[in-house]
């Protein structure tokens, strides 16, 4: 299983940002990441300087969204939908995208449920509960 460190994740997004703007060839994963980066221009300054990105603290107290976490969640959801894991997530995603009339807004709705599932898993010391996650998504989609 791939388990990148915080620094690995930050380097990946900074390098993807750099390559995208330099019009260099991107890997398939970088292409997906670049698409989400381009949909979040408010994070551009966070990706320009890898050294600064590695030092930056995005604590809850700072009041600033962690762009690396945010984009990682976009990538996670994109992968979940592509492989339909947990089973049924693609249907929930499609229903949310239709309801919101926006793929991007569907992702943001899904992030809330994904974050809650991860938080509960960490808090309880249990594996992530895919059924609870899927149930949350279906409720949001009105299913």
CSV table of N, CA, C and O in Angstrom, one decimal, residues 26 68 90 97 102 128:
chain,number,residue,atom,x,y,z
A,26,UNK,N,3.1,15.4,-17.9
A,26,UNK,CA,2.6,15.0,-16.6
A,26,UNK,C,2.3,13.5,-16.7
A,26,UNK,O,1.8,12.9,-17.7
A,68,UNK,N,-3.2,21.0,0.6
A,68,UNK,CA,-2.6,19.7,0.3
A,68,UNK,C,-3.6,18.6,0.7
A,68,UNK,O,-3.8,17.6,0.0
A,90,UNK,N,-19.9,5.2,-6.7
A,90,UNK,CA,-20.1,5.8,-8.0
A,90,UNK,C,-21.5,6.3,-8.1
A,90,UNK,O,-21.8,7.4,-8.6
A,97,UNK,N,-23.6,14.7,-7.9
A,97,UNK,CA,-23.3,15.6,-9.1
A,97,UNK,C,-24.5,16.1,-9.8
A,97,UNK,O,-24.6,17.3,-10.1
A,102,UNK,N,-23.0,19.9,-10.4
A,102,UNK,CA,-21.5,20.2,-10.4
A,102,UNK,C,-20.7,19.0,-9.8
A,102,UNK,O,-21.0,18.6,-8.7
A,128,UNK,N,-11.7,2.2,8.7
A,128,UNK,CA,-12.7,3.1,8.1
A,128,UNK,C,-14.0,2.3,7.8
A,128,UNK,O,-13.9,1.2,7.4
